[in-house]
């Protein structure tokens, strides 16, 4: 009950019903993915205490937030930060007063001083680059700036859990990629668990430790970031050996890009089946974004030949090359037309 | 100051006491009414109780009822023979009927919709997301009301204050029924104009009427100017 957010809840509305029975680990980032209208936002609102119509049981941090004994603990007592899709800034206050709104109420929290120590005001302003915005009114901020202020205001209140409700969806495409590092740095600064809701898998992939998939008001799957992969994608565990002038050498191959990772760092390489453009016996120096060393594995149960990359079996039939049917054990080089670098697989 | 007899000697031998009495009554009514209407309007704007439409209807009744009808019922209610009037007599030794206090109470009832309706509209227009954001930042209901709802409803507050003030200035029927025509106690401008016309003292009627006209115009203009400025501040 202390290290998990326990949800056994239902919320019924005309044309929609949410029913969730799940425990979410209270550490790292939990991504909630699913189509629009699948109940992702409703789930966050119930967790925050913003849905008085919800029934059932919610508990976290050794406290019961909702249940037959306590009724409904109001949102303002839960110390759960919420970053809204549309920022929801206070339009009658400038940015500094918006930020301080959270800060002032952090001390006034019901559970008193000890647990209320969040990041310093200056650190938050610095991390989110808010110095130059402090005197501005929210009406004069861009979409990206509004979300940075909203994030900062949330951190100021020293929450124990941060709920991110599609924080990037109301922002234009260019600002979106700028905002992602701010999101990551904010969560690192706060040092508290977060639940990140989005319908964009690409957005979630950048910072998910575990994933819940929702559909029609139900949690339909839970697992690691493989749930966020696009159709036909493959994840490969990789380790950096050396970052040199001509790219990054990996234990499983080579990337043309110089990754910003130290030697020994582990990560996952995401490749889509259609990005593996070429397989050849010995052709080195092919113009490609990267190369992977693979080995022909014994054929699968259906008789399809398989490949093996660093002991990971790969459901990737070898494309017709110089040799029609490579023999098991034979080494191959896969040329990659594209790839994506993801954080390593979460421990759970 | 309404009962101060020193005011009765004016420049052109004009009795200023109805003017002061009117201003005193209207200002006091507006302020007391605002204090009463703010919680009532907030309740109306947010409650999901089934009786809400009934309370809204009661609140709007003074708009529809002729002032004489309203005044008649208030007269009955204030009468020393009935509950409220008798309790007041026991408590203070004075009657509510034909007194300044009674007039304030009656004016509050009479102007109630003019305070409640702009406030309710303003409260309903406060968007939900900032209120929910404030809650997740740790602000309790009263805190949210004070720091988010009231500042974002400034124009509604000002409108409610001015409309109830102005409406009380223009009150006639209810005053006549409940307050009568006692100099320095209940003889407000509208009553004074009426009795001036009755006694064919047109000069006096002119002075008071034109004075009231100009005053009302100036007050309302000032409000609209301020309102406009307030709007620009927000964005």
Coordinates of C-alpha atoms in Angstrom, one line a residue:
Chain A
X1 CA 0.0 0.0 0.0
X2 CA 3.0 2.3 0.5
X3 CA 5.1 1.8 -2.6
X4 CA 2.2 1.3 -5.0
X5 CA -0.8 3.3 -6.1
X6 CA -3.6 0.8 -5.7
X7 CA -6.7 1.4 -7.9
X8 CA -9.9 -0.5 -7.7
X9 CA -12.3 2.0 -9.1
X10 CA -15.2 2.7 -11.4
X11 CA -16.5 5.9 -12.9
X12 CA -19.7 5.8 -14.9
X13 CA -20.9 8.6 -17.2
X14 CA -23.4 8.5 -20.0
X15 CA -21.7 6.7 -22.9
X16 CA -18.5 5.9 -21.0
X17 CA -17.4 3.8 -18.1
X18 CA -14.1 3.5 -16.5
X19 CA -13.3 0.4 -14.5
X20 CA -9.7 -0.1 -13.3
X21 CA -8.3 -2.7 -11.0
X22 CA -4.6 -2.3 -11.0
X23 CA -1.5 -1.4 -8.9
X24 CA 1.0 1.1 -10.2
X25 CA 4.5 1.1 -8.8
X26 CA 5.3 4.5 -7.3
X27 CA 8.7 5.0 -8.8
X28 CA 9.9 6.2 -12.2
X29 CA 7.6 7.2 -15.0
X30 CA 4.5 5.1 -15.8
X31 CA 3.2 5.9 -19.3
X32 CA -0.4 5.5 -20.0
X33 CA -1.1 5.0 -23.7
X34 CA -4.3 4.6 -25.6
X35 CA -6.6 6.2 -28.1
X36 CA -8.6 9.4 -27.4
X37 CA -11.6 8.7 -25.3
X38 CA -10.1 5.5 -23.8
X39 CA -10.3 7.0 -20.3
X40 CA -6.7 8.0 -19.7
X41 CA -7.5 11.5 -18.5
X42 CA -10.4 10.2 -16.4
X43 CA -8.0 7.8 -14.7
X44 CA -5.6 10.7 -13.8
X45 CA -8.5 12.8 -12.6
X46 CA -9.7 10.1 -10.3
X47 CA -6.2 9.6 -8.9
X48 CA -5.9 13.4 -8.3
X49 CA -9.3 13.5 -6.5
X50 CA -11.0 15.6 -9.2
X51 CA -13.8 13.2 -9.9
X52 CA -16.3 13.2 -7.1
X53 CA -18.5 10.7 -9.0
X54 CA -15.8 7.9 -8.9
X55 CA -16.5 4.9 -6.7
X56 CA -14.2 2.3 -5.3
X57 CA -10.9 2.4 -3.6
X58 CA -7.7 4.4 -4.1
X59 CA -4.7 4.3 -1.9
X60 CA -1.0 5.3 -2.1
X61 CA 1.9 6.4 0.2
X62 CA 0.4 4.4 3.2
X63 CA -2.8 6.6 3.0
X64 CA -6.3 5.8 1.8
X65 CA -7.4 8.4 -0.7
X66 CA -10.7 7.0 -1.5
X67 CA -12.6 4.2 0.1
X68 CA -15.6 3.2 2.3
X69 CA -13.8 4.3 5.4
X70 CA -12.4 7.7 4.4
X71 CA -14.9 8.7 1.7
X72 CA -13.1 10.9 -0.8
X73 CA -10.0 12.7 0.3
X74 CA -10.2 16.1 -1.4
X75 CA -7.7 16.9 -4.1
X76 CA -6.0 19.7 -2.1
X77 CA -5.0 17.3 0.7
X78 CA -3.5 14.6 -1.6
X79 CA -0.3 16.5 -2.6
X80 CA -0.6 15.1 -6.1
X81 CA 0.7 17.5 -8.8
X82 CA -1.3 17.7 -12.0
X83 CA -0.1 19.3 -15.2
X84 CA -3.1 20.0 -17.4
X85 CA -3.3 19.7 -21.1
X86 CA -4.2 23.4 -21.4
X87 CA -1.8 24.6 -18.6
X88 CA -4.6 26.0 -16.6
X89 CA -2.6 29.0 -15.4
X90 CA -4.1 31.7 -13.2
X91 CA -4.8 34.5 -15.8
X92 CA -5.0 37.2 -13.2
X93 CA -1.6 36.6 -11.8
X94 CA 1.8 37.1 -13.4
X95 CA 4.2 34.1 -13.8
X96 CA 6.0 34.7 -10.5
X97 CA 2.7 34.7 -8.6
X98 CA 1.5 31.6 -10.4
X99 CA 4.7 29.8 -9.3
X100 CA 4.5 31.1 -5.7
X101 CA 0.9 29.9 -5.5
X102 CA 2.2 26.4 -5.3
X103 CA 5.2 27.3 -3.1
X104 CA 3.1 29.1 -0.5
X105 CA 0.7 26.2 -0.1
X106 CA 3.4 23.6 0.2
X107 CA 4.1 24.7 3.7
X108 CA 0.5 24.9 4.6
X109 CA 0.0 21.2 3.8
X110 CA -1.9 19.1 6.3
X111 CA 1.0 16.6 6.9
X112 CA 3.3 19.4 8.1
X113 CA 6.9 20.2 7.4
X114 CA 9.0 17.0 7.1
X115 CA 7.6 15.5 4.0
X116 CA 7.0 18.8 2.3
X117 CA 10.6 19.5 1.2
X118 CA 10.5 19.8 -2.5
X119 CA 13.1 21.4 -4.9
X120 CA 14.2 25.0 -4.2
X121 CA 12.4 27.8 -5.9
X122 CA 15.5 29.0 -7.7
X123 CA 16.4 25.5 -8.9
X124 CA 12.9 25.1 -10.4
X125 CA 13.1 28.5 -12.1
X126 CA 16.6 27.7 -13.4
X127 CA 15.7 24.2 -14.6
X128 CA 12.7 25.4 -16.6
X129 CA 14.4 28.7 -17.7
X130 CA 11.6 30.8 -16.2
X131 CA 13.7 33.9 -15.1
X132 CA 12.8 36.0 -18.1
X133 CA 9.1 35.1 -17.9
X134 CA 8.6 36.0 -14.2
X135 CA 6.9 39.4 -14.8
X136 CA 4.8 38.4 -17.7
X137 CA 1.1 37.7 -17.6
X138 CA 0.0 34.2 -18.8
X139 CA -2.0 35.8 -21.7
X140 CA 1.3 36.9 -23.2
X141 CA 3.1 33.5 -23.2
X142 CA 3.4 31.0 -26.0
X143 CA 2.0 27.5 -25.6
X144 CA 5.4 26.1 -24.8
X145 CA 6.1 28.8 -22.2
X146 CA 2.7 28.2 -20.6
X147 CA 3.5 24.5 -20.1
X148 CA 6.9 25.3 -18.6
X149 CA 5.2 27.7 -16.1
X150 CA 2.6 25.0 -15.4
X151 CA 5.3 22.4 -14.8
X152 CA 7.2 24.9 -12.5
X153 CA 4.1 25.7 -10.6
X154 CA 3.5 22.0 -10.1
X155 CA 7.0 21.4 -8.8
X156 CA 6.7 24.4 -6.4
X157 CA 4.0 22.6 -4.5
X158 CA 6.4 19.7 -3.7
X159 CA 4.0 16.9 -4.9
X160 CA 4.6 13.3 -4.0
X161 CA 3.3 12.1 -7.3
X162 CA 3.1 14.1 -10.6
X163 CA 0.4 13.5 -13.1
X164 CA 1.1 14.6 -16.6
X165 CA -2.1 14.9 -18.7
X166 CA -1.0 15.2 -22.3
X167 CA 1.2 18.2 -21.4
X168 CA 2.5 18.5 -25.0
X169 CA -0.7 18.1 -26.9
X170 CA -1.8 21.8 -26.9
X171 CA 1.6 22.8 -28.1
X172 CA 2.8 23.1 -31.7
X173 CA 5.0 20.5 -33.2
X174 CA 8.3 22.5 -33.0
X175 CA 7.9 23.4 -29.3
X176 CA 6.9 19.8 -28.5
X177 CA 10.4 18.4 -29.0
X178 CA 11.8 21.4 -27.1
X179 CA 9.5 20.7 -24.2
X180 CA 10.4 17.0 -23.8
X181 CA 13.9 17.7 -22.2
X182 CA 12.2 20.2 -19.8
X183 CA 9.7 17.5 -18.8
X184 CA 12.6 15.0 -18.2
X185 CA 14.6 17.5 -16.2
X186 CA 11.6 18.5 -14.2
X187 CA 10.9 14.9 -13.2
X188 CA 14.5 14.4 -12.3
X189 CA 14.5 17.6 -10.2
X190 CA 11.3 16.6 -8.4
X191 CA 12.6 13.1 -7.8
X192 CA 9.1 11.7 -7.4
X193 CA 7.1 9.2 -9.4
X194 CA 5.1 10.3 -12.4
X195 CA 2.2 9.1 -14.5
X196 CA 2.4 10.4 -18.0
X197 CA -0.7 10.2 -20.2
X198 CA -0.5 10.6 -23.9
X199 CA -1.9 9.2 -27.1
X200 CA 1.5 9.7 -28.8
X201 CA 3.6 6.6 -28.3
X202 CA 6.7 8.4 -29.7
X203 CA 6.3 11.0 -26.9
X204 CA 5.8 8.4 -24.2
X205 CA 8.7 6.2 -25.4
X206 CA 11.2 8.9 -24.5
X207 CA 10.6 8.6 -20.8
X208 CA 8.7 5.5 -19.8
X209 CA 9.8 3.0 -17.2
X210 CA 6.7 1.0 -17.6
X211 CA 3.6 1.2 -19.7
X212 CA -0.2 0.8 -19.2
X213 CA -2.3 0.5 -22.3
X214 CA -5.9 1.6 -22.0
X215 CA -8.9 1.0 -24.3
X216 CA -12.6 1.8 -23.7
X217 CA -12.1 2.5 -20.0
X218 CA -10.1 -0.6 -19.2
X219 CA -6.4 -1.3 -18.8
X220 CA -5.8 -3.8 -21.5
X221 CA -2.1 -4.4 -21.1
X222 CA 0.8 -3.5 -18.8
X223 CA 4.4 -4.1 -19.3
X224 CA 7.6 -2.4 -20.5
X225 CA 8.3 0.1 -23.2
X226 CA 7.8 -2.6 -25.9
X227 CA 4.1 -1.9 -25.5
X228 CA 4.8 1.5 -27.0
X229 CA 6.5 0.2 -30.1
X230 CA 5.1 0.8 -33.5
X231 CA 3.9 -2.1 -35.6
X232 CA 6.7 -4.4 -36.6
X233 CA 9.3 -2.9 -34.3
X234 CA 12.1 -4.8 -32.6
X235 CA 14.0 -3.9 -29.5
X236 CA 17.7 -4.8 -29.2
X237 CA 19.7 -4.5 -26.0
X238 CA 22.9 -2.7 -26.7
X239 CA 25.9 -1.5 -24.8
X240 CA 28.3 1.3 -25.8
X241 CA 31.9 0.2 -26.3
X242 CA 33.4 3.4 -27.6
X243 CA 32.3 6.8 -29.0
X244 CA 34.7 7.8 -31.7
X245 CA 34.9 10.4 -34.5
X246 CA 33.1 8.2 -37.0
X247 CA 30.3 7.1 -34.7
X248 CA 29.5 4.8 -31.8
X249 CA 30.8 1.3 -31.5
X250 CA 28.4 -1.1 -29.8
X251 CA 28.7 -4.6 -28.6
X252 CA 26.2 -5.6 -31.3
X253 CA 27.4 -3.3 -34.1
X254 CA 28.0 0.2 -35.0
X255 CA 26.0 3.4 -35.3
X256 CA 26.9 6.3 -37.6
X257 CA 25.7 8.8 -34.9
X258 CA 27.9 9.8 -31.9
X259 CA 25.6 9.0 -29.0
X260 CA 25.8 11.2 -26.0
X261 CA 26.5 8.1 -23.7
X262 CA 29.6 7.0 -21.9
X263 CA 31.3 3.7 -22.7
X264 CA 29.6 0.9 -20.9
X265 CA 26.2 2.6 -21.0
X266 CA 23.3 0.3 -21.8
X267 CA 20.3 1.2 -23.9
X268 CA 17.8 -0.2 -26.3
X269 CA 17.9 0.1 -30.0
X270 CA 14.5 0.2 -31.7
X271 CA 14.5 -0.9 -35.3
X272 CA 11.5 -1.4 -37.5
X273 CA 11.5 -4.4 -39.7
X274 CA 11.2 -2.3 -42.8
X275 CA 14.3 -0.3 -41.8
X276 CA 16.5 -3.4 -42.0
X277 CA 17.3 -2.8 -45.6
X278 CA 20.1 -5.2 -46.4
X279 CA 21.6 -8.4 -45.4
X280 CA 24.9 -9.5 -46.8
X281 CA 27.7 -11.9 -46.0
X282 CA 30.6 -9.5 -45.8
X283 CA 29.8 -6.2 -47.4
X284 CA 31.2 -3.6 -45.0
X285 CA 31.1 0.1 -45.4
X286 CA 27.6 0.2 -46.8
X287 CA 26.1 3.6 -46.7
X288 CA 23.7 3.2 -43.7
X289 CA 22.7 4.8 -40.5
X290 CA 24.1 1.8 -38.7
X291 CA 25.1 -1.8 -38.8
X292 CA 24.3 -4.8 -36.6
X293 CA 26.2 -8.0 -36.4
X294 CA 23.9 -11.0 -36.4
X295 CA 24.1 -14.7 -36.7
X296 CA 21.7 -17.1 -38.4
X297 CA 19.8 -19.1 -35.8
X298 CA 18.3 -22.5 -36.2
X299 CA 14.9 -22.3 -37.9
X300 CA 11.9 -21.6 -35.8
X301 CA 9.1 -24.1 -35.2
X302 CA 7.4 -23.0 -38.4
X303 CA 10.5 -23.7 -40.4
X304 CA 11.2 -20.0 -40.9
X305 CA 14.9 -19.1 -40.7
X306 CA 15.7 -16.7 -37.8
X307 CA 18.5 -14.4 -36.8
X308 CA 20.1 -14.0 -33.5
X309 CA 21.7 -10.7 -32.2
X310 CA 23.8 -11.1 -29.1
X311 CA 21.8 -14.1 -28.0
X312 CA 18.4 -12.4 -28.6
X313 CA 16.3 -14.4 -31.0
X314 CA 15.0 -12.1 -33.7
X315 CA 11.9 -12.9 -35.7
X316 CA 13.6 -11.4 -38.7
X317 CA 13.8 -13.8 -41.6
X318 CA 17.0 -13.2 -43.6
X319 CA 16.3 -11.4 -46.8
X320 CA 17.4 -13.0 -50.0
X321 CA 21.1 -12.2 -50.4
X322 CA 24.1 -13.6 -52.2
X323 CA 23.4 -16.9 -50.5
X324 CA 19.8 -18.1 -50.8
X325 CA 19.7 -20.0 -47.5
X326 CA 22.4 -19.1 -45.1
X327 CA 23.4 -22.0 -42.8
X328 CA 22.8 -21.7 -39.1
X329 CA 25.7 -20.2 -37.2
X330 CA 26.8 -18.1 -40.2
X331 CA 27.5 -14.4 -39.4
X332 CA 25.6 -11.6 -41.2
X333 CA 25.7 -7.9 -41.1
X334 CA 22.4 -6.1 -41.1
X335 CA 22.4 -2.6 -42.5
X336 CA 19.9 -0.2 -40.8
X337 CA 18.2 2.6 -42.7
X338 CA 17.0 4.1 -39.4
X339 CA 16.7 3.4 -35.7
X340 CA 15.7 5.0 -32.4
X341 CA 17.7 5.0 -29.1
X342 CA 15.6 4.3 -26.1
X343 CA 16.5 4.1 -22.4
X344 CA 17.3 0.6 -21.0
X345 CA 14.5 -1.7 -20.0
X346 CA 13.0 -1.0 -16.6
X347 CA 13.9 -3.4 -13.8
X348 CA 10.3 -4.5 -13.3
Chain B
X1 CA -26.1 61.0 9.5
X2 CA -29.5 60.4 8.0
X3 CA -31.3 61.6 11.1
X4 CA -29.1 64.6 11.6
X5 CA -31.4 67.6 11.8
X6 CA -28.5 70.0 11.1
X7 CA -28.7 69.0 7.5
X8 CA -32.1 70.5 7.1
X9 CA -30.9 74.0 6.4
X10 CA -29.6 74.1 2.8
X11 CA -28.2 76.8 0.4
X12 CA -31.5 77.8 -1.3
X13 CA -33.4 76.9 1.8
X14 CA -33.3 73.4 0.4
X15 CA -33.7 70.5 2.8
X16 CA -30.7 68.3 2.1
X17 CA -31.6 65.5 4.5
X18 CA -33.4 63.4 1.8
X19 CA -30.2 63.5 -0.3
X20 CA -28.0 62.3 2.6
X21 CA -30.6 59.8 3.7
X22 CA -30.8 58.4 0.2
X23 CA -27.0 58.1 -0.2
X24 CA -26.7 56.6 3.3
X25 CA -29.5 54.1 2.7
X26 CA -28.1 53.1 -0.7
X27 CA -24.5 52.7 0.3
X28 CA -25.4 50.7 3.4
X29 CA -27.8 48.5 1.5
X30 CA -25.3 47.8 -1.3
X31 CA -22.5 46.8 1.1
X32 CA -24.7 44.6 3.3
X33 CA -26.3 43.1 0.3
X34 CA -23.0 42.2 -1.3
X35 CA -21.9 40.4 1.9
X36 CA -25.1 38.4 1.7
X37 CA -25.2 37.9 -2.1
X38 CA -21.7 36.6 -2.5
X39 CA -22.2 33.4 -0.6
X40 CA -25.7 33.0 -2.0
X41 CA -24.6 33.5 -5.6
X42 CA -21.6 31.1 -5.1
X43 CA -24.0 28.5 -3.8
X44 CA -26.3 29.0 -6.7
X45 CA -23.4 28.9 -9.2
X46 CA -22.0 25.6 -7.9
X47 CA -24.7 23.6 -6.1
X48 CA -26.3 20.5 -7.7
X49 CA -29.1 20.5 -5.1
X50 CA -32.6 19.9 -6.5
X51 CA -34.0 23.0 -4.8
X52 CA -31.7 25.3 -6.6
X53 CA -34.3 26.4 -9.2
X54 CA -36.7 27.2 -6.4
X55 CA -34.1 29.4 -4.6
X56 CA -33.3 31.1 -7.9
X57 CA -37.0 31.8 -8.4
X58 CA -37.3 33.3 -4.9
X59 CA -34.2 35.4 -5.5
X60 CA -35.7 36.8 -8.7
X61 CA -39.2 37.5 -7.3
X62 CA -38.4 41.2 -6.5
X63 CA -37.8 41.7 -10.2
X64 CA -41.4 40.7 -11.0
X65 CA -43.5 41.7 -8.1
X66 CA -44.8 45.3 -8.0
X67 CA -43.0 47.2 -5.2
X68 CA -46.3 47.7 -3.5
X69 CA -46.9 44.0 -3.2
X70 CA -43.4 43.4 -1.9
X71 CA -43.8 46.4 0.4
X72 CA -47.1 45.1 1.7
X73 CA -45.7 41.7 2.7
X74 CA -42.6 43.3 4.2
X75 CA -44.9 45.6 6.2
X76 CA -46.8 42.6 7.5
X77 CA -43.5 40.8 8.3
X78 CA -42.0 43.8 10.1
X79 CA -45.1 44.6 12.0
X80 CA -44.6 44.4 15.8
X81 CA -47.4 41.9 16.1
X82 CA -45.7 39.2 14.1
X83 CA -42.6 37.1 14.6
X84 CA -39.7 39.1 13.1
X85 CA -41.1 42.5 13.9
X86 CA -41.9 41.5 17.5
X87 CA -38.4 39.9 18.0
X88 CA -36.8 43.1 16.7
X89 CA -38.8 45.2 19.2
X90 CA -37.8 42.9 22.1
X91 CA -34.2 43.0 21.0
X92 CA -33.8 46.7 20.3
X93 CA -36.9 48.4 21.7
X94 CA -37.6 49.9 18.2
X95 CA -40.0 48.9 15.5
X96 CA -38.8 47.8 12.1
X97 CA -41.7 49.5 10.4
X98 CA -41.3 53.2 9.6
X99 CA -37.7 53.1 10.7
X100 CA -34.4 53.5 8.9
X101 CA -33.3 49.9 9.9
X102 CA -36.5 48.5 8.4
X103 CA -35.9 50.5 5.3
X104 CA -32.4 49.0 4.9
X105 CA -33.8 45.5 5.3
X106 CA -36.6 46.2 2.8
X107 CA -34.1 47.6 0.3
X108 CA -31.9 44.6 0.6
X109 CA -34.8 42.4 -0.3
X110 CA -35.9 44.7 -3.1
X111 CA -32.4 44.9 -4.7
X112 CA -31.5 41.3 -4.0
X113 CA -31.7 40.1 -7.7
X114 CA -29.5 43.0 -8.8
X115 CA -26.7 41.8 -6.6
X116 CA -27.2 38.0 -6.9
X117 CA -27.6 37.8 -10.7
X118 CA -24.4 39.6 -11.8
X119 CA -22.4 37.7 -9.2
X120 CA -23.9 34.3 -10.2
X121 CA -23.1 35.0 -13.8
X122 CA -19.5 36.0 -13.0
X123 CA -19.0 33.0 -10.7
X124 CA -20.3 30.6 -13.4
X125 CA -18.0 32.1 -15.9
X126 CA -14.8 31.3 -13.8
X127 CA -13.3 28.4 -15.8
X128 CA -12.9 25.1 -14.0
X129 CA -9.3 24.2 -14.9
X130 CA -7.6 27.0 -12.8
X131 CA -9.8 26.0 -9.9
X132 CA -8.8 22.3 -10.2
X133 CA -5.2 23.4 -10.7
X134 CA -5.4 25.4 -7.4
X135 CA -6.8 22.4 -5.7
X136 CA -4.0 20.1 -6.8
X137 CA -1.5 22.8 -5.6
X138 CA -3.0 22.5 -2.1
X139 CA -5.6 25.2 -2.0
X140 CA -8.8 24.4 0.0
X141 CA -12.2 25.6 -1.0
X142 CA -12.2 28.9 0.8
X143 CA -8.6 29.6 -0.3
X144 CA -9.6 28.9 -3.9
X145 CA -12.6 31.2 -3.6
X146 CA -10.6 34.0 -2.2
X147 CA -7.6 33.7 -4.5
X148 CA -9.1 32.6 -7.8
X149 CA -12.9 33.1 -7.9
X150 CA -13.1 36.6 -6.4
X151 CA -10.3 38.2 -8.4
X152 CA -11.5 36.6 -11.6
X153 CA -15.1 37.9 -10.8
X154 CA -14.0 41.5 -10.1
X155 CA -16.3 43.0 -12.8
X156 CA -19.3 41.0 -11.5
X157 CA -18.6 42.3 -7.9
X158 CA -18.4 45.9 -9.1
X159 CA -21.5 45.5 -11.2
X160 CA -23.4 43.9 -8.3
X161 CA -22.3 46.7 -5.9
X162 CA -23.2 49.5 -8.3
X163 CA -26.5 48.0 -9.5
X164 CA -27.8 47.4 -6.0
X165 CA -26.7 50.9 -5.0
X166 CA -28.4 52.5 -8.0
X167 CA -31.5 50.4 -7.7
X168 CA -31.9 51.4 -4.1
X169 CA -31.4 55.1 -5.0
X170 CA -34.3 54.7 -7.4
X171 CA -36.6 52.8 -4.9
X172 CA -40.0 54.3 -4.3
X173 CA -42.9 51.9 -3.7
X174 CA -41.3 49.7 -1.1
X175 CA -40.1 52.8 0.9
X176 CA -43.6 54.3 0.8
X177 CA -45.1 51.0 2.1
X178 CA -42.6 50.1 4.7
X179 CA -41.0 53.4 5.7
X180 CA -43.7 56.0 5.1
X181 CA -42.5 59.6 4.9
X182 CA -40.7 60.6 8.1
X183 CA -38.2 63.4 7.6
X184 CA -34.6 62.3 8.3
X185 CA -35.8 58.7 8.9
X186 CA -37.4 57.4 5.8
X187 CA -38.0 60.4 3.6
X188 CA -35.6 59.6 0.7
X189 CA -35.3 61.7 -2.5
X190 CA -37.9 59.7 -4.5
X191 CA -40.5 60.3 -1.7
X192 CA -39.5 63.9 -1.4
X193 CA -39.9 64.5 -5.2
X194 CA -43.3 62.8 -5.0
X195 CA -44.5 65.1 -2.1
X196 CA -43.0 68.1 -3.8
X197 CA -45.0 67.4 -7.0
X198 CA -48.1 66.7 -4.8
X199 CA -47.8 70.1 -3.2
X200 CA -47.0 71.8 -6.6
X201 CA -43.5 72.8 -5.5
X202 CA -42.1 72.2 -9.0
X203 CA -38.9 74.1 -8.3
X204 CA -37.9 71.7 -5.5
X205 CA -39.0 68.7 -7.6
X206 CA -36.8 70.0 -10.4
X207 CA -33.7 70.5 -8.3
X208 CA -33.9 67.1 -6.7
X209 CA -34.8 65.2 -9.9
X210 CA -32.1 66.8 -12.1
X211 CA -29.6 66.3 -9.3
X212 CA -30.5 62.6 -9.1
X213 CA -30.4 62.3 -12.8
X214 CA -26.9 63.8 -13.2
X215 CA -25.6 61.9 -10.1
X216 CA -26.9 58.6 -11.5
X217 CA -25.4 59.2 -14.9
X218 CA -22.0 60.1 -13.4
X219 CA -21.9 57.0 -11.2
X220 CA -22.9 54.6 -14.0
X221 CA -20.4 56.2 -16.4
X222 CA -17.6 55.9 -13.8
X223 CA -18.5 52.2 -13.4
X224 CA -18.4 51.5 -17.2
X225 CA -15.1 53.3 -17.5
X226 CA -13.6 51.3 -14.7
X227 CA -15.0 48.1 -16.0
X228 CA -13.4 48.7 -19.3
X229 CA -10.0 49.3 -17.7
X230 CA -10.3 46.2 -15.5
X231 CA -10.9 44.1 -18.6
X232 CA -7.6 45.3 -20.1
X233 CA -5.7 44.6 -16.9
X234 CA -6.5 40.9 -17.1
X235 CA -5.0 40.2 -20.5

